[in-house]
Tab-separated table of C-alpha atoms and ligand atoms in Angstrom:
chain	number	residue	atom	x	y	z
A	1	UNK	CA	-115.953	-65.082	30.552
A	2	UNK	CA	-117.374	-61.498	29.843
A	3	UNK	CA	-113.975	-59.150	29.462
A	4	UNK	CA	-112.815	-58.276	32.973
A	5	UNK	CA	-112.441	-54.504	33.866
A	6	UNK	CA	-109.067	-53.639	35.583
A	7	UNK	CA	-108.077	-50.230	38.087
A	8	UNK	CA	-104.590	-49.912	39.136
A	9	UNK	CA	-104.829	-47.855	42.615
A	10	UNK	CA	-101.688	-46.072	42.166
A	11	UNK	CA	-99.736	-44.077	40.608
A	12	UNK	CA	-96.655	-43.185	41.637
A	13	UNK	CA	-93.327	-44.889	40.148
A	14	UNK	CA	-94.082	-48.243	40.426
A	15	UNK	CA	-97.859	-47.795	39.964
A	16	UNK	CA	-97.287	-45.951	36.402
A	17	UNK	CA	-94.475	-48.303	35.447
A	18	UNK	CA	-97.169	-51.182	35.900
A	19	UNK	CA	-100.456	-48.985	34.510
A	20	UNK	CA	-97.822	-48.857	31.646
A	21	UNK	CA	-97.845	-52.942	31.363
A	22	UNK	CA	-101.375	-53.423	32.282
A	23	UNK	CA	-102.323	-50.938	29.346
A	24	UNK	CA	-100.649	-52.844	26.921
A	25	UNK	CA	-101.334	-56.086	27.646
A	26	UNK	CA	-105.413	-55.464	27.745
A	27	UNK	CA	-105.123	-54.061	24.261
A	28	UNK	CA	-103.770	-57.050	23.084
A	29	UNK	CA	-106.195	-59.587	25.097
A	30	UNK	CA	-109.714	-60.011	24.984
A	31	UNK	CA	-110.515	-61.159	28.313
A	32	UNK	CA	-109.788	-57.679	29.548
A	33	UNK	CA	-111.766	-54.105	28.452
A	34	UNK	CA	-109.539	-52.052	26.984
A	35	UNK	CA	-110.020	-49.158	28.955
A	36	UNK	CA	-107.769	-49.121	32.112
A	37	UNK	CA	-108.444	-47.074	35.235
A	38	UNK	CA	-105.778	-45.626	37.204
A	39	UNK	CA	-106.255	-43.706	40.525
A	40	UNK	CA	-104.154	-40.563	40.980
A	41	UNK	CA	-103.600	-38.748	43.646
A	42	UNK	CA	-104.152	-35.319	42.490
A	43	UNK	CA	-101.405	-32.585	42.244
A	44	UNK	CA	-101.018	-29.357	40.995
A	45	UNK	CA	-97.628	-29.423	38.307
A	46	UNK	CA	-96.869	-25.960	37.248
A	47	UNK	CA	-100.134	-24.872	37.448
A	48	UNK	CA	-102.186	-27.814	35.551
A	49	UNK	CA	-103.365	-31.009	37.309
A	50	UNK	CA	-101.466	-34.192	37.246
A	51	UNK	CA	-104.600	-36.028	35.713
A	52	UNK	CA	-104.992	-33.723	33.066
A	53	UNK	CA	-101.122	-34.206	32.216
A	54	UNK	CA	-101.280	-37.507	32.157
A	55	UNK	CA	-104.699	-37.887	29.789
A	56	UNK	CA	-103.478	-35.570	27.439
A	57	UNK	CA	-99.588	-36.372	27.153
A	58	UNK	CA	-99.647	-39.404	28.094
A	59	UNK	CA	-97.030	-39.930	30.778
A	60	UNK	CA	-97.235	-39.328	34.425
A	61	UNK	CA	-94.372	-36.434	34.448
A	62	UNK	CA	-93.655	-36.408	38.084
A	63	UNK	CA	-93.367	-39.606	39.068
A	64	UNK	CA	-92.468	-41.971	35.773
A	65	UNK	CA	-90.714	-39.099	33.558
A	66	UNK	CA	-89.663	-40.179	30.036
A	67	UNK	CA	-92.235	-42.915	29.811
A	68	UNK	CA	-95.164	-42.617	27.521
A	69	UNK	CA	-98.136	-44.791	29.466
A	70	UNK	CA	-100.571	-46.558	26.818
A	71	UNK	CA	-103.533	-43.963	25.913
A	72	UNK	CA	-105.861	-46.745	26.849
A	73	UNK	CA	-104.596	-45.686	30.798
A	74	UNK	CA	-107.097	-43.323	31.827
A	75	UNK	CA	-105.957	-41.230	35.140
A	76	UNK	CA	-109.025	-40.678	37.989
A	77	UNK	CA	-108.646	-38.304	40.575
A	78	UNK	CA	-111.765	-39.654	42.260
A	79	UNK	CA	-110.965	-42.980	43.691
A	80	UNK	CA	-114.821	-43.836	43.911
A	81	UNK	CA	-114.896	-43.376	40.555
A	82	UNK	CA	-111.546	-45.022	39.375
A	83	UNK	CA	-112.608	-48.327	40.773
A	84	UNK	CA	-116.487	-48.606	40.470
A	85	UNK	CA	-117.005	-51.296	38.160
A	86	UNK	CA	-113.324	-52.783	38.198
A	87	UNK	CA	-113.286	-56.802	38.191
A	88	UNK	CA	-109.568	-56.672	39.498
A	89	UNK	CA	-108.040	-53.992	41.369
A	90	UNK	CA	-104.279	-53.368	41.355
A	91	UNK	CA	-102.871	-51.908	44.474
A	92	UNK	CA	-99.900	-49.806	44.495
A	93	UNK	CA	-99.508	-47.099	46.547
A	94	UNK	CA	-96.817	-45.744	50.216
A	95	UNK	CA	-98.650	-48.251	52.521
A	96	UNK	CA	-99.402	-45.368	55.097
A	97	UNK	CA	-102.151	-44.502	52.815
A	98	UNK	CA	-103.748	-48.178	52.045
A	99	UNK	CA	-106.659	-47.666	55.273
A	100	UNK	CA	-107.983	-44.644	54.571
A	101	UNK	CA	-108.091	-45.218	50.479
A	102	UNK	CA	-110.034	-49.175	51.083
A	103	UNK	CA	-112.045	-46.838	53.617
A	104	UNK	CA	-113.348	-44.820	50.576
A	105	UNK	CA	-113.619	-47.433	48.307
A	106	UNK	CA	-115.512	-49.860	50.209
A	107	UNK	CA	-119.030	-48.765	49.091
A	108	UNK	CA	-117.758	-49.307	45.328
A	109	UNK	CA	-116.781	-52.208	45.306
A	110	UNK	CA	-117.762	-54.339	42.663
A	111	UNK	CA	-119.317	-58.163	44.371
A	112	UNK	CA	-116.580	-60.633	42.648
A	113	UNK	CA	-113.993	-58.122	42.352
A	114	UNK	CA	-110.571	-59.435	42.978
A	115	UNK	CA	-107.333	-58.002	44.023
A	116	UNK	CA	-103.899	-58.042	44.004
A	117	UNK	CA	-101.466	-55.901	46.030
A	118	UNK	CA	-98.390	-54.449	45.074
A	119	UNK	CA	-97.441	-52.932	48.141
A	120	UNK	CA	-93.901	-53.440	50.330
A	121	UNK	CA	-94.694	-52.744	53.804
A	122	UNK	CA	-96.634	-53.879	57.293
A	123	UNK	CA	-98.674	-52.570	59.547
A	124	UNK	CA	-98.077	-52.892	63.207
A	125	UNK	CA	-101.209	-53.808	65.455
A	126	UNK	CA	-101.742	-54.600	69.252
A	127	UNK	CA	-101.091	-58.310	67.972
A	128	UNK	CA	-98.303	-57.755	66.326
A	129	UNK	CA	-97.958	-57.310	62.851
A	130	UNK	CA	-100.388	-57.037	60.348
A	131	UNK	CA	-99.449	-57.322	56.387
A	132	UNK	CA	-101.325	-55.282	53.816
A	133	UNK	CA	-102.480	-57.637	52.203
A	134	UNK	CA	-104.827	-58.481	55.148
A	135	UNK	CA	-105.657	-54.625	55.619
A	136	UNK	CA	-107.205	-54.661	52.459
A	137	UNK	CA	-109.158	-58.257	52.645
A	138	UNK	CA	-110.212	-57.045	55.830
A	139	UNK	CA	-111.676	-53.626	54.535
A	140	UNK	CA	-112.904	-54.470	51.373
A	141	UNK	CA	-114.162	-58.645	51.688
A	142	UNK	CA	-112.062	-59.685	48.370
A	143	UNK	CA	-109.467	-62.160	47.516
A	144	UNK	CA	-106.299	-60.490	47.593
A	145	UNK	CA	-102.939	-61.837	45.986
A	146	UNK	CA	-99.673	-60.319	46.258
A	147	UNK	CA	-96.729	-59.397	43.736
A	148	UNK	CA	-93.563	-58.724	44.819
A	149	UNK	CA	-90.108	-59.094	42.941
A	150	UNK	CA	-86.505	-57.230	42.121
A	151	UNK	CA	-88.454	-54.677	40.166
A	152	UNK	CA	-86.720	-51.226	40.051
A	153	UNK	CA	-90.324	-49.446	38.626
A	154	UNK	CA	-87.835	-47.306	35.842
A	155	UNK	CA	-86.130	-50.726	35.072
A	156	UNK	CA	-89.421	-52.055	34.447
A	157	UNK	CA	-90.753	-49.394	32.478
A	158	UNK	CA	-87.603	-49.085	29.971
A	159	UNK	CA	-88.487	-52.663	29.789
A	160	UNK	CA	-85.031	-54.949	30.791
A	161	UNK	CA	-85.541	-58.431	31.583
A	162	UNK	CA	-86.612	-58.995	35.281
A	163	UNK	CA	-88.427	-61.498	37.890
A	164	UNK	CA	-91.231	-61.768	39.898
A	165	UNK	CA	-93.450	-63.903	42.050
A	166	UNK	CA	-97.167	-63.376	42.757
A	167	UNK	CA	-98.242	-64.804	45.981
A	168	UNK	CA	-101.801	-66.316	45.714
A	169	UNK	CA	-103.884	-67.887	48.624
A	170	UNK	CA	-106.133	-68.760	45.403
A	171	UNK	CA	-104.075	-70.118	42.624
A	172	UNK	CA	-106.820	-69.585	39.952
A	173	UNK	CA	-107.031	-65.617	40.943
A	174	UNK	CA	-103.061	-65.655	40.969
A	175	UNK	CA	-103.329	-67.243	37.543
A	176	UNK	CA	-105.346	-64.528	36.233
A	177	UNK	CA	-103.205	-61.645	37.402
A	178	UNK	CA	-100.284	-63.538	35.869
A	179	UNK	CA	-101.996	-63.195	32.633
A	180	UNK	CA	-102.994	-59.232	32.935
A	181	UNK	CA	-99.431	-58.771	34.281
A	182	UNK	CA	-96.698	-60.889	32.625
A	183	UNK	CA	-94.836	-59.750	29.438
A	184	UNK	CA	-91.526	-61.206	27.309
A	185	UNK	CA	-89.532	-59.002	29.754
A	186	UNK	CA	-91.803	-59.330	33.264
A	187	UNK	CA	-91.684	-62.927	34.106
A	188	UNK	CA	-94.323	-63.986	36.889
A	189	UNK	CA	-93.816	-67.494	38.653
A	190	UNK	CA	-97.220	-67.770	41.067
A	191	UNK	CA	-96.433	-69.628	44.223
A	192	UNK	CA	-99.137	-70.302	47.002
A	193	UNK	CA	-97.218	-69.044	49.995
A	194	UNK	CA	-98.245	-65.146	50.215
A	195	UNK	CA	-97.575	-64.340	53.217
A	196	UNK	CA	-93.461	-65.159	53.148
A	197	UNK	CA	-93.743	-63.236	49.033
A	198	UNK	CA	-94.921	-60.344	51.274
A	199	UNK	CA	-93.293	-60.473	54.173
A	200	UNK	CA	-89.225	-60.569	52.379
A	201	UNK	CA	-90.885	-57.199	49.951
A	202	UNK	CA	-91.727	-55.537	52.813
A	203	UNK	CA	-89.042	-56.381	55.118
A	204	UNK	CA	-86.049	-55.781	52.441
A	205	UNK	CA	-86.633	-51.993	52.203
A	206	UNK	CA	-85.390	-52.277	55.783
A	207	UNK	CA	-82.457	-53.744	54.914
A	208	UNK	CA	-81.763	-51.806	51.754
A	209	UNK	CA	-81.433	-48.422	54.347
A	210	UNK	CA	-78.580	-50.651	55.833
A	211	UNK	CA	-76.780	-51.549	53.182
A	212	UNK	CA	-77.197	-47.714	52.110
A	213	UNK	CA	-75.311	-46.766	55.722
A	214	UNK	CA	-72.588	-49.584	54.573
A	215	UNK	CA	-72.002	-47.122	51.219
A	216	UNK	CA	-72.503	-43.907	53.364
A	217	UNK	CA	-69.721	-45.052	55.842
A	218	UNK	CA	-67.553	-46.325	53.365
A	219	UNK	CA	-67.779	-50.032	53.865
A	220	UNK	CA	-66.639	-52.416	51.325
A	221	UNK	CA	-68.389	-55.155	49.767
A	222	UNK	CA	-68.399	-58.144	52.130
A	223	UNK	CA	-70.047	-55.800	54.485
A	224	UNK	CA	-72.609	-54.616	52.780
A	225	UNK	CA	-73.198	-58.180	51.743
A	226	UNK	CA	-73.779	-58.957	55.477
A	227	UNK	CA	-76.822	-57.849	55.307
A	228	UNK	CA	-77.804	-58.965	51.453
A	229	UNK	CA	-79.554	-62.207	50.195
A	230	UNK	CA	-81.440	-63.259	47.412
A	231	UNK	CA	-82.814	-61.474	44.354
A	232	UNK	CA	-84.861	-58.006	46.004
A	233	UNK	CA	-82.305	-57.780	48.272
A	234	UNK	CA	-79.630	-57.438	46.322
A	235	UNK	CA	-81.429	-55.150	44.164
A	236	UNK	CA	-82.920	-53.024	46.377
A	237	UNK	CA	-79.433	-52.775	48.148
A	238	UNK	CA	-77.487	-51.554	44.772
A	239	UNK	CA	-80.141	-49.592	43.049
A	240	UNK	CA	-83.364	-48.510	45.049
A	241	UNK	CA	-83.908	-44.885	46.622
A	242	UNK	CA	-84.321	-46.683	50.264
A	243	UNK	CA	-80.321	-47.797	49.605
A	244	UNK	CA	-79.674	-44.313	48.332
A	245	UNK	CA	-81.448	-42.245	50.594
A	246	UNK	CA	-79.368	-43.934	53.309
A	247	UNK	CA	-76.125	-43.342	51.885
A	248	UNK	CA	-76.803	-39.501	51.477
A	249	UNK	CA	-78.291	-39.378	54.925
A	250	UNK	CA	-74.982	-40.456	56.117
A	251	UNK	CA	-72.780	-38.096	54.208
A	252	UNK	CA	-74.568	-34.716	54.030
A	253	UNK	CA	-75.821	-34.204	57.878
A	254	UNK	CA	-79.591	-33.938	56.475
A	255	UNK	CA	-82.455	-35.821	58.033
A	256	UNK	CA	-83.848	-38.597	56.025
A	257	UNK	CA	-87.399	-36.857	55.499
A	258	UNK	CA	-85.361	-33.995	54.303
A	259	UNK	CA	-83.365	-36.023	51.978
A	260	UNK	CA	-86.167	-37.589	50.746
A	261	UNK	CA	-87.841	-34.280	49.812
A	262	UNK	CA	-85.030	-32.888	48.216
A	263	UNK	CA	-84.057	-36.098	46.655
A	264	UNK	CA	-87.605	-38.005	45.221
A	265	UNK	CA	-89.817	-35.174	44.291
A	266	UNK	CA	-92.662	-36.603	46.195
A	267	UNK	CA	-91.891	-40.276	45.833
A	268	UNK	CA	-91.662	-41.951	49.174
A	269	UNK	CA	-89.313	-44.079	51.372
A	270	UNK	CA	-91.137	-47.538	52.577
A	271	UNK	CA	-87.975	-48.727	54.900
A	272	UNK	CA	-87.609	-45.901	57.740
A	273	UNK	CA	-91.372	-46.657	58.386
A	274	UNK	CA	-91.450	-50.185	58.071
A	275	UNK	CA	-88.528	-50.557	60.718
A	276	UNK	CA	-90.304	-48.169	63.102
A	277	UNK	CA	-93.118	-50.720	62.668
A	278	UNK	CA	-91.204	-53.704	63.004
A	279	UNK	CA	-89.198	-52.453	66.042
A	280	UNK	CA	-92.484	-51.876	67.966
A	281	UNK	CA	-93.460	-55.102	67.156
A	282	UNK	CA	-89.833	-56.813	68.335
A	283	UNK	CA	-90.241	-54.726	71.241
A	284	UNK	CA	-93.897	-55.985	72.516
A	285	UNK	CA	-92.557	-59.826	71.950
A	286	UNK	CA	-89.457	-58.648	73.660
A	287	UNK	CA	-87.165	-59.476	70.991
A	288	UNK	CA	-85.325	-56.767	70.081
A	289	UNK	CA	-82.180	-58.367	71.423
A	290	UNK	CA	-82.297	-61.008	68.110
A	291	UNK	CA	-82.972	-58.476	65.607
A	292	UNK	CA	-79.691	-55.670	65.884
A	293	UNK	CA	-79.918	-54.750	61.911
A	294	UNK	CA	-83.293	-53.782	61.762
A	295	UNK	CA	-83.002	-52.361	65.315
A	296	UNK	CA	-80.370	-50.285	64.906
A	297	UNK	CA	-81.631	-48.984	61.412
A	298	UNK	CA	-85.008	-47.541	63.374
A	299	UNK	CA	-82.650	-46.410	65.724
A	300	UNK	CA	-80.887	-44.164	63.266
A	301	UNK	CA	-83.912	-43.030	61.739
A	302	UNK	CA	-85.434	-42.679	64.601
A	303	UNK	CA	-83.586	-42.043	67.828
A	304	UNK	CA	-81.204	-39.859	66.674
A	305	UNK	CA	-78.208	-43.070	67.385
A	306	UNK	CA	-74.818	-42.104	65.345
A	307	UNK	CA	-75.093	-43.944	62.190
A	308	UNK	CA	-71.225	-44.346	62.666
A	309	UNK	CA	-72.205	-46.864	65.162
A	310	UNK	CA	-74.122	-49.184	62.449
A	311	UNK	CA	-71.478	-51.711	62.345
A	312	UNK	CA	-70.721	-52.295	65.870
A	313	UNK	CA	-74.669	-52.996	66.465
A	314	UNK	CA	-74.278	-55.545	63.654
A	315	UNK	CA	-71.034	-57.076	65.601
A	316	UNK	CA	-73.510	-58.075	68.313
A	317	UNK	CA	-75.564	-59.953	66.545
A	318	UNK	CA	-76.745	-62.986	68.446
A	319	UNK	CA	-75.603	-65.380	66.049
A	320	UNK	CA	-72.137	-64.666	66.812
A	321	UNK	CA	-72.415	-65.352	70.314
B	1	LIG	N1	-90.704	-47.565	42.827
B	1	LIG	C1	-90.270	-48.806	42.736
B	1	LIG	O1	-89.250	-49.089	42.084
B	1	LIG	C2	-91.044	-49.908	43.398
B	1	LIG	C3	-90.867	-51.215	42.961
B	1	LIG	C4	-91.557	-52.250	43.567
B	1	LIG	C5	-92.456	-51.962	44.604
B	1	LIG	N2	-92.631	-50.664	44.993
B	1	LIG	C6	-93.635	-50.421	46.057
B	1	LIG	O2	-94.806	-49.888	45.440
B	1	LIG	C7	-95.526	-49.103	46.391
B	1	LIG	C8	-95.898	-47.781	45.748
B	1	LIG	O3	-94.716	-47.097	45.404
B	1	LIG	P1	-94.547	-46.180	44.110
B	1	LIG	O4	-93.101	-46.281	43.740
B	1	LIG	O5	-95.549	-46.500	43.060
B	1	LIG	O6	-94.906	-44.726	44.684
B	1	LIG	P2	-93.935	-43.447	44.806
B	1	LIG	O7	-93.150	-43.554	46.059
B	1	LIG	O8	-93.202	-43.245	43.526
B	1	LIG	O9	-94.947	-42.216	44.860
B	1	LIG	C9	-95.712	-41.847	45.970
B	1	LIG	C10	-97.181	-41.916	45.583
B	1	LIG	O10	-97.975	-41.599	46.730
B	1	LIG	C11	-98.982	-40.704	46.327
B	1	LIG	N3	-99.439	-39.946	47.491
B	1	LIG	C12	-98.867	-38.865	48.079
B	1	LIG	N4	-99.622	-38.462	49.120
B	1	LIG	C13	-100.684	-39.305	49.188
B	1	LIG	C14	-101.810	-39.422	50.048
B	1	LIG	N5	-101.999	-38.578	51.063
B	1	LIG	N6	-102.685	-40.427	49.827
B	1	LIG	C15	-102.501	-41.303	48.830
B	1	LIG	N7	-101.455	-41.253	47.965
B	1	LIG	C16	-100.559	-40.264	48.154
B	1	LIG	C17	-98.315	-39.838	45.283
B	1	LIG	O11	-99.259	-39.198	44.482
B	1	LIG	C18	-97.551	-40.903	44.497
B	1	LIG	O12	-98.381	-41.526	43.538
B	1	LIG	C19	-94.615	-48.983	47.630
B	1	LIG	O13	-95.050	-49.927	48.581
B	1	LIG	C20	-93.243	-49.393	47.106
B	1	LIG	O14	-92.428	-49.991	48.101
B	1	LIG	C21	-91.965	-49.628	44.416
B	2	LIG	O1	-86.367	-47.983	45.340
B	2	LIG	P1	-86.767	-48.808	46.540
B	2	LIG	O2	-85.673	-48.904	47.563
B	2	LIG	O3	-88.092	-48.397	47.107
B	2	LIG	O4	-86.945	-50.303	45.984
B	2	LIG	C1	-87.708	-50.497	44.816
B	2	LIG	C2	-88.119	-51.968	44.648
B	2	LIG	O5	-88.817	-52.427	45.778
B	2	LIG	C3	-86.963	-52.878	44.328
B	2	LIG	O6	-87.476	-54.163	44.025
């Protein structure tokens, strides 16, 4: 197999955390080329541009700070130009952006190319809901797996142990991400349902702004553990910026696009926008009524509700009747 060229679409925290693994592991393989693109949107920092930071220093000093990136992870302003040629793209980017970016790309594709998608979030259609993952098979015409996991990107990129699963419609494709992906630390288990990976990624950022009102309001434990389950979750609930966003939103009268100005220097919140998605979609199948957590967190975000009424929207869950 002629050595595989890879582009990581992305580069925020997550997206340099992982440029950061992908660059290594290509050095030290010789399926891959050693040369790894990664897309950046550009920015002006202090008066010099982000990808001119990032080529010369070596770390992405905005969004992964403290984190030297391999110098073998070349940053492209010009997405055309980041992924023409790329055998496997890497997507990782604040779904609102994924249509218009596959928009630009499409023309550069390379035939064969592959993909994977890194991406918590949905889409809401006139159907219902639409995952990512199918946004960018749709736009582009490639296989597209998915990887999703408790991954905390500055976790990741100081390199502690952690988890995650790659969901892959095609096992052989999910195989080969695996192998540009995994490290001693970054343990990938490939399963073929991709659509349920996806789906709990996307739809635990919701829950994570919950469980951040829980802290806000001074809840204990066992009720922030209401709305907790298995491995992202409980991540995601204890150390993620939806979960901490949430909290401050709740004790410092701010909105939550404010706090997340003020409080992520440009990195962005996937949970406020993935309830208002999911609510609209509750709300065409008229099933709003079965759903009060994720309800009541668009609400808050949303509708202006009292977040001090969080809890008794949870105490009416349908369950309970
Ligand atoms: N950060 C994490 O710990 C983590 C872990 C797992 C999964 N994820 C997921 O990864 C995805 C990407 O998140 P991230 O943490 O890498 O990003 P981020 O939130 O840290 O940064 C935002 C990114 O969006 C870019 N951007 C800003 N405006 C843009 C525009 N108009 N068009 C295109 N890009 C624009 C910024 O340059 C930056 O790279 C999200 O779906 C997130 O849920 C994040
Ligand atoms: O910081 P958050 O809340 O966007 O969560 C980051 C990751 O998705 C946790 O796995």
């Amino acid at each position: 197999m002629p050595a595989k060229k890879v582009c990581v679409v992305g580069s925020g925290n997550w997206g340099s955390a992982i440029a950061k693994i992908i660059g290594e592991n290509v050095k030290a393989s010789n399926r891959f080329q050693p040369l790894v693109n990664m897309w950046v949107y550009e920015e002006n920092i202090s008066g010099r541009k982000l990808t001119e930071i990032i080529n010369t220093e070596h770390e992405n000093v905005k969004y992964l700070p403290g984190h030297k990136l391999p110098k073998n992870v070349i940053a492209v302003a010009d997405v055309t130009e980041a992924v023409t040629g790329a055998d496997f793209l890497v997507f990782v980017i604040p779904h609102q952006f994924i249509r218009k970016l596959c928009d630009q790309m499409k023309p550069h594709i390379k035939p064969g190319a592959i993909g994977i998608s890194l991406i918590k979030g949905i889409d809401e259609s006139p159907t219902g809901l639409t995952l990512i993952s199918d946004i960018i098979r749709e736009k582009l015409d490639i296989d597209i797996s998915v990887l999703m996991g408790a991954n905390i990107a500055s976790e990741v990129a100081d390199n502690n142990f952690c988890e995650t699963t790659i969901g892959a419609c095609n096992e052989r494709n999910g195989l080969l991400f695996k192998e540009l992906m995994q490290t001693p630390n970054f343990r990938i288990t490939v399963v073929s349902d991709s659509n349920t990976v996806e789906l709990c990624g996307a739809l635990k950022n919701i829950v994570a702004i919950g469980a951040g009102f829980c802290d806000g309001l001074g809840f204990g434990d066992n009720t922030k553990a209401a709305s907790c389950g298995i491995a992202d979750l409980i991540t995601t609930c204890y150390g993620g910026r939806n979960r901490r966003i949430a909290e401050a939103f709740v004790t410092s009268n701010k909105s939550i696009a404010e706090l997340e100005a003020e409080m992520l220097n440009g990195q962005k919140l996937q949970g406020p926008q993935t309830s208002a998605e999911v609510y609209k979609i509750l709300e065409k199948k008229s099933m709003v009524n079965k759903f009060p957590l994720f309800v009541s967190v668009y609400q808050v975000c949303f509708e202006g509700k009292d977040v001090k009424c969080f809890i008794s929207c949870l105490q009416n869950h349908p369950q309970h009747m």
